[in-house]
């Protein structure tokens, strides 16, 4: 009896050993040949040229061959399926020669009756006393069960990939419903908008719209719901239709925001609080000088930027405006401005100003945006959005939140036909 | 595009000697030449490279479009030759790369001094009198095994299949790494390798050509070597006393000797 059989687990007490040793030893001595022939795995020895030199009974049974049909007559690769044969010649055999061994390779055997048997193959090169390769020893394990599990795993992974694609499509579709497919044309006003998605997997929380209220009067808004995903989408959807409905019943901007605030407080009272930042504006056509009178109300949203015809640019502060949906009696502030020919009003979400810059911990920031706007003015609505698109692209990976842009500009005086239509690009 | 980085081009051996370029086939990478290259380096300048998608090539340079025919590989060899600018080389192509060599020789003959085709097969599929080694019946199974993307890959591909290449404990990191390839890339490369038919291109080769076949090769049997020899005008044929499709591993001395004798015009 070889000591190596009992040493590793070391569970034999010295006293027990003498008593147990005799019958145990007899069993093992009896089984040396039997262990090879009837082991629970296939054994195969091949010469270096691949010819089969020795094979055990287990493998013969699996294959349905008689010993004399294989030994000296066939090569290991003859026992493989076509795909297995190609793999054997192009991967298995070179690796075996380079490494002296290869383990756990999944192949399929072709049995005598033509059926396939999945196996896991391990081979080592036995060397002679001079270190020269002598023969190849191969062990084959029945891998039918394992193959089934692996197929299942592969299938599950393919399904997961499909699900992810489906989710992305769903998120993209949902997102499209939250921003208007096309903005309502406003005579005498150029409009441009853009939505930058930070992630294809999630619905972002930015939203905007521009819509007619009465002859010569339009409402518009730009907002950002905190958070992402389905929860944010619910708030976004509620905010959008509440803003539009509230504007119809009473278009005074602070009143519109107060109504949205009430709705959000009512709807999400019990749940985790849901809130957003919004700028709501009212555009009134000023027929005499081809311009518009704009009243803005801000609720915690980054201030709009006015890029004037004279080349100057400034924020339109709506200070002190509170987040919408946090407290029942939130206060909102108003700003008013005249939008004349050559002036452009820009609204955006904080994805722009919060974009990471190459400096460690650096963010793009309000000052940089103002500098950028001053360099840009005077411009037009499409011009402003185009320039900002380039700016956003330049952030690359630094743009980690969704960003929406909405620009409205009165064309310079030469456009007197009143046929300017909203230009929107996606 | 950094061609040297893309194909992980390595140059070794004697600066002033004739240039021998070694191109590996489907399966592993330039490591396949490791027993032959040192012998050649004593006499020649030796250029090795990995095909895009294999070994330590720049995998990001791989695209199904470029590499779903041999043209992408042909273009790569032409670009490597132009980038290195070492003058006409002796191109040694193993297995599918022998056909890459044939196509480059036909398109840009001035790039090659000589051509060595190691265990070449212009087509693996039997067709009329032509014996490629695989019957029509085999083709269905062949295609299925390529498409199932499954056979044999378990150990070599485990980290990739698991999608966790950054977690080597899910697969042995070093073992089998010479022959590791993304399963999708391997599938496309296998298709190109085993389904291309380049028999008609052989007659276009005008540079001196040596066909070095293996005496016992189940993928490229001796009839195929004879066919290639017959089709390439003025070619030489040697039969290496080797077993298997990779004589550069199973009979490296003989393989190196055959290349040396041919390059030196003996």
JSON list of C-alpha atoms in Angstrom, two decimals, chain A residues 151-167:
[
{"chain": "A", "resi": 151, "resn": "UNK", "atom": "CA", "xyz": [-25.04, 25.84, -22.82]},
{"chain": "A", "resi": 152, "resn": "UNK", "atom": "CA", "xyz": [-27.45, 27.12, -20.21]},
{"chain": "A", "resi": 153, "resn": "UNK", "atom": "CA", "xyz": [-24.89, 29.69, -19.09]},
{"chain": "A", "resi": 154, "resn": "UNK", "atom": "CA", "xyz": [-24.24, 30.77, -22.65]},
{"chain": "A", "resi": 155, "resn": "UNK", "atom": "CA", "xyz": [-27.98, 31.02, -23.32]},
{"chain": "A", "resi": 156, "resn": "UNK", "atom": "CA", "xyz": [-28.49, 33.03, -20.13]},
{"chain": "A", "resi": 157, "resn": "UNK", "atom": "CA", "xyz": [-25.75, 35.39, -21.17]},
{"chain": "A", "resi": 158, "resn": "UNK", "atom": "CA", "xyz": [-27.23, 35.82, -24.64]},
{"chain": "A", "resi": 159, "resn": "UNK", "atom": "CA", "xyz": [-30.58, 36.52, -23.03]},
{"chain": "A", "resi": 160, "resn": "UNK", "atom": "CA", "xyz": [-29.03, 39.06, -20.70]},
{"chain": "A", "resi": 161, "resn": "UNK", "atom": "CA", "xyz": [-27.43, 40.77, -23.70]},
{"chain": "A", "resi": 162, "resn": "UNK", "atom": "CA", "xyz": [-30.81, 40.88, -25.44]},
{"chain": "A", "resi": 163, "resn": "UNK", "atom": "CA", "xyz": [-32.46, 42.24, -22.30]},
{"chain": "A", "resi": 164, "resn": "UNK", "atom": "CA", "xyz": [-29.89, 44.98, -22.05]},
{"chain": "A", "resi": 165, "resn": "UNK", "atom": "CA", "xyz": [-30.52, 45.96, -25.65]},
{"chain": "A", "resi": 166, "resn": "UNK", "atom": "CA", "xyz": [-34.25, 45.93, -25.01]},
{"chain": "A", "resi": 167, "resn": "UNK", "atom": "CA", "xyz": [-33.79, 48.13, -21.95]}
]
